[in-house]
């Protein structure tokens, strides 16, 4: 029977698992990619991972995410992570928008969604005994620093940024900075030392900025409004962290532990604008200690419409909200099969089933 998951291992991860097996106490970092509705397919793994497997060996762990990945990692840091993950998936799948909608409407809807996910208990996320949350966002610079909420200026700024990125990812750094909103207890953050061309700012998470940071991390340009006036952060316009860190190509090799990465794809694309450039997929030493777990092609083919949930579904289903919610909910339910497969593999890892990057 075909497995519902694909597993890829970095060199160091393979060697360590060959020697010691896969143990929760060895996992130091959990990344979570941007990708909108695609992240729903990881709900089963999230519930198993944070609800039963990792608690077997409590330790300090870095949870780092962008966009829906940041929302998933925030849910993971609640006292009851399973209830929070299920709440997030249910509310996300139930989103409804009229046929004609503007960015202000989408931003209000997402802000209300986050309010329900946080449920007035954001302090739990910031005080978890072991988890240290980091939310990745993008701060506009150059033309993107002064759009003033004017749509054509925003569009012109992002077209210019896309043109620069097409020439070189490093050139994108002239238009954007990475801003990491991180657990205030983790001052010596593992991302502080520069590792790419993007300037970085580090802002401590607090009750005053948690929701705004999460909203900014998922604020897709032209779809949602930029978030500004975030408490404790540099002035400016903040957008989706996936613009720079789509699949989170981060310097994982800095940590001696393992990186367990549940992902909706079996590869890592550095930035959102790199999606159509397969030659930019990550294959470097940063992935040496990474365990990448993703849905297998056969599993994806078994889902409604033979694919993962994605943003195009809003247009495909139109105003048939019930049908979209039904099919997304079915995909969420099917994700339990991925969790079961990963649980079995973790008990007795078969390295013959694991691919290399």
Short mmCIF file of C-alpha atoms in Angstrom, two decimals:
data_model
loop_
_atom_site.label_atom_id
_atom_site.label_comp_id
_atom_site.label_asym_id
_atom_site.label_seq_id
_atom_site.Cartn_x
_atom_site.Cartn_y
_atom_site.Cartn_z
CA UNK A 1 0.00 0.00 0.00
CA UNK A 2 1.43 3.36 -1.03
CA UNK A 3 2.47 5.57 1.87
CA UNK A 4 0.62 8.88 2.26
CA UNK A 5 3.90 10.64 3.10
CA UNK A 6 7.23 11.33 1.45
CA UNK A 7 10.29 11.71 3.69
CA UNK A 8 13.51 13.47 2.72
CA UNK A 9 16.58 13.49 4.95
CA UNK A 10 19.66 15.65 5.09
CA UNK A 11 23.01 13.93 5.49
CA UNK A 12 23.40 14.61 9.21
CA UNK A 13 19.75 13.72 9.91
CA UNK A 14 20.15 10.37 8.16
CA UNK A 15 23.31 9.53 10.08
CA UNK A 16 21.75 10.44 13.42
CA UNK A 17 18.56 8.47 12.79
CA UNK A 18 20.63 5.47 11.64
CA UNK A 19 22.51 5.57 14.94
CA UNK A 20 19.78 6.55 17.42
CA UNK A 21 16.42 6.30 15.69
CA UNK A 22 14.05 9.24 15.60
CA UNK A 23 13.57 10.52 19.14
CA UNK A 24 11.50 13.53 20.21
CA UNK A 25 14.29 14.74 22.50
CA UNK A 26 16.54 15.22 19.44
CA UNK A 27 14.16 17.63 17.68
CA UNK A 28 15.21 21.25 18.23
CA UNK A 29 13.44 23.21 15.45
CA UNK A 30 10.00 22.96 13.84
CA UNK A 31 9.60 25.16 10.73
CA UNK A 32 6.25 25.94 9.10
CA UNK A 33 5.99 27.30 5.57
CA UNK A 34 3.80 29.99 4.11
CA UNK A 35 1.29 28.70 1.56
CA UNK A 36 -2.23 29.62 2.64
CA UNK A 37 -4.76 26.76 2.46
CA UNK A 38 -2.04 24.24 1.54
CA UNK A 39 -1.06 24.29 5.22
CA UNK A 40 -4.38 22.68 6.15
CA UNK A 41 -3.08 19.32 4.92
CA UNK A 42 -0.65 19.28 7.85
CA UNK A 43 -3.33 19.50 10.52
CA UNK A 44 -3.20 15.81 11.36
CA UNK A 45 0.57 15.85 11.78
CA UNK A 46 0.40 19.06 13.84
CA UNK A 47 -2.10 17.50 16.23
CA UNK A 48 -0.03 14.32 16.63
CA UNK A 49 3.31 16.11 16.81
CA UNK A 50 2.40 18.73 19.41
CA UNK A 51 -0.34 16.79 21.15
CA UNK A 52 1.38 13.48 21.87
CA UNK A 53 4.84 12.90 20.35
CA UNK A 54 6.94 15.94 21.31
CA UNK A 55 5.48 16.14 24.87
CA UNK A 56 7.11 12.76 25.55
CA UNK A 57 10.43 14.63 25.78
CA UNK A 58 9.90 18.26 26.85
CA UNK A 59 12.77 20.60 25.96
CA UNK A 60 13.28 24.07 24.54
CA UNK A 61 12.33 24.09 20.86
CA UNK A 62 12.22 26.81 18.24
CA UNK A 63 8.92 27.07 16.35
CA UNK A 64 9.33 29.32 13.33
CA UNK A 65 6.74 30.12 10.69
CA UNK A 66 5.52 32.51 8.04
CA UNK A 67 1.90 33.22 7.05
CA UNK A 68 -0.31 30.20 7.82
CA UNK A 69 2.84 28.51 9.10
CA UNK A 70 3.15 31.19 11.79
CA UNK A 71 -0.52 30.70 12.67
CA UNK A 72 0.03 26.94 12.98
CA UNK A 73 3.07 27.41 15.20
CA UNK A 74 1.21 29.87 17.42
CA UNK A 75 -1.55 27.28 17.82
CA UNK A 76 1.10 24.71 18.73
CA UNK A 77 2.17 26.80 21.74
CA UNK A 78 -1.24 26.78 23.47
CA UNK A 79 -1.72 24.73 26.63
CA UNK A 80 -4.03 22.51 24.56
CA UNK A 81 -2.34 22.47 21.15
CA UNK A 82 -4.71 19.90 19.64
CA UNK A 83 -7.78 22.01 20.39
CA UNK A 84 -6.01 25.11 19.05
CA UNK A 85 -4.89 23.36 15.83
CA UNK A 86 -8.38 22.03 15.21
CA UNK A 87 -9.87 25.46 15.91
CA UNK A 88 -7.50 27.07 13.43
CA UNK A 89 -8.24 24.51 10.70
CA UNK A 90 -12.01 24.76 11.21
CA UNK A 91 -12.06 28.56 11.15
CA UNK A 92 -9.68 28.78 8.20
CA UNK A 93 -11.76 26.34 6.14
CA UNK A 94 -14.95 28.25 6.98
CA UNK A 95 -13.79 31.60 5.55
CA UNK A 96 -16.41 33.26 3.35
CA UNK A 97 -16.09 36.24 1.07
CA UNK A 98 -18.58 38.02 -1.19
CA UNK A 99 -18.10 37.93 -4.96
CA UNK A 100 -16.57 41.40 -4.93
CA UNK A 101 -14.18 42.05 -2.09
CA UNK A 102 -11.41 44.53 -1.36
CA UNK A 103 -8.21 44.20 0.66
CA UNK A 104 -9.70 46.02 3.65
CA UNK A 105 -12.52 43.45 3.87
CA UNK A 106 -10.11 40.49 3.68
CA UNK A 107 -7.89 42.05 6.36
CA UNK A 108 -10.86 42.55 8.69
CA UNK A 109 -11.96 38.96 8.15
CA UNK A 110 -8.49 37.56 8.85
CA UNK A 111 -8.12 39.75 11.94
CA UNK A 112 -11.42 38.39 13.25
CA UNK A 113 -10.28 34.83 12.44
CA UNK A 114 -7.09 35.35 14.46
CA UNK A 115 -9.11 36.78 17.34
CA UNK A 116 -11.09 33.53 17.45
CA UNK A 117 -7.97 31.37 17.16
CA UNK A 118 -6.21 33.25 19.97
CA UNK A 119 -9.46 33.24 21.97
CA UNK A 120 -8.16 35.89 24.37
CA UNK A 121 -5.40 33.53 25.52
CA UNK A 122 -2.40 34.80 23.59
CA UNK A 123 -0.43 34.86 26.84
CA UNK A 124 -0.32 31.05 26.69
CA UNK A 125 1.60 31.26 23.42
CA UNK A 126 4.18 33.59 24.96
CA UNK A 127 4.69 31.63 28.17
CA UNK A 128 4.95 28.03 26.98
CA UNK A 129 7.64 26.32 29.09
CA UNK A 130 9.45 24.84 26.10
CA UNK A 131 8.28 26.36 22.84
CA UNK A 132 9.86 29.57 21.55
CA UNK A 133 7.76 31.07 18.75
CA UNK A 134 9.21 33.17 15.92
CA UNK A 135 6.91 34.89 13.41
CA UNK A 136 8.50 35.93 10.11
CA UNK A 137 7.28 39.11 8.39
CA UNK A 138 8.47 41.43 5.64
CA UNK A 139 8.93 45.18 6.04
CA UNK A 140 8.83 47.22 2.86
CA UNK A 141 11.73 49.48 1.99
CA UNK A 142 12.34 51.81 -0.95
CA UNK A 143 9.13 52.22 -2.98
CA UNK A 144 7.34 49.75 -0.70
CA UNK A 145 8.02 51.93 2.33
CA UNK A 146 5.74 54.74 1.21
CA UNK A 147 2.76 53.24 -0.57
CA UNK A 148 0.36 55.07 1.73
CA UNK A 149 -2.21 52.33 1.22
CA UNK A 150 -2.58 53.40 -2.43
CA UNK A 151 -3.15 50.29 -4.52
CA UNK A 152 -1.34 51.41 -7.69
CA UNK A 153 1.74 52.40 -5.68
CA UNK A 154 1.74 49.05 -3.94
CA UNK A 155 1.36 47.24 -7.25
CA UNK A 156 4.17 49.26 -8.84
CA UNK A 157 6.43 48.58 -5.87
CA UNK A 158 5.87 44.84 -5.99
CA UNK A 159 6.29 44.70 -9.78
CA UNK A 160 9.64 46.40 -9.35
CA UNK A 161 10.56 43.97 -6.58
CA UNK A 162 9.57 40.99 -8.74
CA UNK A 163 11.70 42.27 -11.62
CA UNK A 164 14.69 42.61 -9.29
CA UNK A 165 14.15 39.11 -7.91
CA UNK A 166 14.04 37.68 -11.43
CA UNK A 167 17.59 38.94 -11.92
CA UNK A 168 18.85 37.87 -8.50
CA UNK A 169 17.29 36.98 -5.15
CA UNK A 170 19.87 39.23 -3.53
CA UNK A 171 18.43 42.23 -5.41
CA UNK A 172 15.10 41.70 -3.69
CA UNK A 173 16.82 42.89 -0.51
CA UNK A 174 16.63 46.46 -1.84
CA UNK A 175 12.83 46.33 -1.49
CA UNK A 176 12.29 44.21 1.62
CA UNK A 177 13.68 43.49 5.06
CA UNK A 178 13.06 40.45 7.23
CA UNK A 179 11.50 41.27 10.61
CA UNK A 180 11.45 38.43 13.12
CA UNK A 181 8.93 38.73 15.95
CA UNK A 182 10.30 36.30 18.50
CA UNK A 183 9.76 35.01 21.99
CA UNK A 184 11.14 37.65 24.33
CA UNK A 185 12.86 35.00 26.46
CA UNK A 186 15.12 34.14 23.51
CA UNK A 187 17.36 37.20 23.16
CA UNK A 188 20.23 35.27 21.55
CA UNK A 189 18.00 34.19 18.67
CA UNK A 190 19.51 31.66 16.28
CA UNK A 191 18.66 33.83 13.25
CA UNK A 192 20.42 36.97 14.51
CA UNK A 193 23.73 36.28 12.79
CA UNK A 194 23.30 37.27 9.10
CA UNK A 195 22.91 34.40 6.67
CA UNK A 196 21.67 36.05 3.46
CA UNK A 197 21.39 39.46 1.77
CA UNK A 198 18.31 40.62 3.70
CA UNK A 199 18.59 43.11 6.53
CA UNK A 200 17.02 41.77 9.72
CA UNK A 201 15.18 43.29 12.65
CA UNK A 202 14.26 41.42 15.83
CA UNK A 203 11.22 42.41 17.88
CA UNK A 204 10.10 40.76 21.09
CA UNK A 205 6.61 39.27 20.98
CA UNK A 206 4.12 40.55 23.55
CA UNK A 207 0.39 40.67 24.19
CA UNK A 208 0.47 44.07 22.48
CA UNK A 209 1.84 42.83 19.14
CA UNK A 210 1.15 39.09 18.84
CA UNK A 211 -2.03 39.42 16.77
CA UNK A 212 -0.63 42.17 14.55
CA UNK A 213 2.55 40.18 13.92
CA UNK A 214 0.53 37.09 12.97
CA UNK A 215 -1.74 39.16 10.72
CA UNK A 216 1.22 40.85 9.04
CA UNK A 217 2.90 37.49 8.48
CA UNK A 218 -0.11 36.40 6.40
CA UNK A 219 -0.88 39.70 4.66
CA UNK A 220 -0.52 38.85 0.98
CA UNK A 221 0.22 42.00 -1.04
CA UNK A 222 -2.81 43.39 -2.89
CA UNK A 223 -5.03 40.73 -1.28
CA UNK A 224 -4.77 42.11 2.27
CA UNK A 225 -3.73 45.53 3.47
CA UNK A 226 -0.25 46.08 4.82
CA UNK A 227 -0.10 46.11 8.62
CA UNK A 228 1.49 49.15 10.23
CA UNK A 229 1.91 50.58 13.71
CA UNK A 230 2.94 47.25 15.24
CA UNK A 231 3.87 47.75 18.90
CA UNK A 232 7.61 47.64 19.49
CA UNK A 233 8.47 47.29 15.79
CA UNK A 234 10.16 49.76 13.44
CA UNK A 235 7.70 52.01 11.60
CA UNK A 236 6.66 50.79 8.19
CA UNK A 237 4.44 48.57 6.09
CA UNK A 238 4.49 44.88 7.00
CA UNK A 239 3.48 42.07 4.67
CA UNK A 240 3.50 38.32 4.28
CA UNK A 241 6.69 36.72 5.58
CA UNK A 242 6.55 34.28 2.67
CA UNK A 243 7.72 36.98 0.29
CA UNK A 244 11.25 36.40 1.60
CA UNK A 245 10.78 33.10 3.46
CA UNK A 246 8.20 31.09 1.51
CA UNK A 247 9.41 27.62 2.48
CA UNK A 248 11.84 28.85 5.15
CA UNK A 249 15.29 28.22 3.72
CA UNK A 250 16.99 29.12 7.00
CA UNK A 251 20.41 28.27 8.53
CA UNK A 252 19.20 25.14 10.30
CA UNK A 253 22.71 23.67 10.37
CA UNK A 254 23.57 26.11 13.18
CA UNK A 255 21.71 23.89 15.65
CA UNK A 256 23.20 20.55 16.68
CA UNK A 257 19.70 19.08 16.97
CA UNK A 258 17.33 17.83 14.32
CA UNK A 259 14.84 19.90 12.33
CA UNK A 260 11.49 18.16 11.86
CA UNK A 261 9.74 19.93 9.02
CA UNK A 262 6.14 18.94 8.14
CA UNK A 263 5.63 20.55 4.74
CA UNK A 264 3.07 20.52 1.96
CA UNK A 265 5.79 20.12 -0.72
CA UNK A 266 8.76 17.76 -1.01
CA UNK A 267 11.15 20.61 -1.80
CA UNK A 268 12.07 24.01 -0.37
CA UNK A 269 11.60 27.21 -2.36
CA UNK A 270 13.37 30.20 -0.74
CA UNK A 271 10.92 33.02 -1.53
CA UNK A 272 7.38 33.31 -2.90
CA UNK A 273 8.69 34.99 -6.05
CA UNK A 274 10.97 32.00 -6.67
CA UNK A 275 8.10 29.54 -7.17
CA UNK A 276 8.48 29.44 -10.95
CA UNK A 277 12.28 29.05 -10.76
CA UNK A 278 13.08 25.40 -9.95
CA UNK A 279 16.82 26.11 -10.15
CA UNK A 280 16.48 28.14 -6.94
CA UNK A 281 15.25 25.22 -4.87
CA UNK A 282 17.36 24.68 -1.76
CA UNK A 283 19.88 21.85 -1.84
CA UNK A 284 22.66 23.19 0.37
CA UNK A 285 24.27 22.36 3.71
CA UNK A 286 21.54 24.25 5.59
CA UNK A 287 19.40 21.12 5.12
CA UNK A 288 21.93 18.67 6.59
CA UNK A 289 19.92 18.15 9.80
CA UNK A 290 16.45 18.42 8.24
CA UNK A 291 13.72 15.77 8.16
CA UNK A 292 11.19 16.93 5.56
CA UNK A 293 7.80 15.20 5.68
CA UNK A 294 5.29 15.92 2.92
CA UNK A 295 2.18 14.40 1.32
CA UNK A 296 3.00 11.78 -1.28
CA UNK A 297 1.79 12.21 -4.88
CA UNK A 298 -0.66 9.31 -4.52
CA UNK A 299 -2.09 10.81 -1.36
CA UNK A 300 -2.56 14.19 -3.04
CA UNK A 301 -4.27 12.49 -5.99
CA UNK A 302 -6.80 10.97 -3.58
CA UNK A 303 -7.93 14.37 -2.25
CA UNK A 304 -10.90 16.35 -3.59
CA UNK A 305 -10.05 17.63 -7.07
CA UNK A 306 -6.83 15.60 -6.92
CA UNK A 307 -4.85 18.39 -5.27
CA UNK A 308 -4.13 20.20 -2.03
CA UNK A 309 -6.46 23.00 -0.93
CA UNK A 310 -5.15 26.31 -2.28
CA UNK A 311 -6.12 29.96 -2.76
CA UNK A 312 -7.38 29.31 -6.28
CA UNK A 313 -10.27 27.41 -4.70
CA UNK A 314 -11.86 30.70 -3.65
CA UNK A 315 -12.32 31.48 -7.36
CA UNK A 316 -13.03 27.88 -8.43
CA UNK A 317 -15.90 27.41 -5.98
CA UNK A 318 -17.07 31.02 -6.18
CA UNK A 319 -20.02 31.64 -3.92
CA UNK A 320 -20.54 27.91 -3.24
CA UNK A 321 -18.89 28.32 0.15
CA UNK A 322 -20.43 25.13 1.50
CA UNK A 323 -18.80 23.00 -1.21
CA UNK A 324 -15.37 24.53 -0.68
CA UNK A 325 -15.62 24.18 3.10
CA UNK A 326 -16.79 20.57 2.66
CA UNK A 327 -13.86 19.65 0.41
CA UNK A 328 -11.29 21.46 2.52
CA UNK A 329 -12.69 19.75 5.63
CA UNK A 330 -12.39 16.39 3.89
CA UNK A 331 -8.72 17.12 3.12
CA UNK A 332 -8.16 18.06 6.76
CA UNK A 333 -9.73 14.78 7.87
CA UNK A 334 -7.60 12.81 5.38
CA UNK A 335 -4.48 14.41 6.89
CA UNK A 336 -4.88 11.99 9.80
CA UNK A 337 -3.50 9.31 7.48
CA UNK A 338 -0.28 11.32 7.13
CA UNK A 339 0.02 11.57 10.90
CA UNK A 340 -0.50 7.83 11.32
CA UNK A 341 2.17 7.08 8.72
CA UNK A 342 4.68 9.43 10.35
CA UNK A 343 3.94 7.95 13.79
CA UNK A 344 4.66 4.46 12.44
CA UNK A 345 7.86 5.58 10.74
CA UNK A 346 9.07 7.37 13.88
CA UNK A 347 8.75 4.13 15.86
CA UNK A 348 10.86 2.17 13.39
CA UNK A 349 12.48 4.43 10.80
CA UNK A 350 13.12 2.63 7.52
CA UNK A 351 15.86 4.69 5.88
CA UNK A 352 15.31 2.85 2.63
CA UNK A 353 12.02 4.74 2.32
CA UNK A 354 13.66 8.13 2.85
CA UNK A 355 14.91 10.19 -0.07
CA UNK A 356 17.79 12.66 -0.13
CA UNK A 357 17.45 16.36 -0.97
#
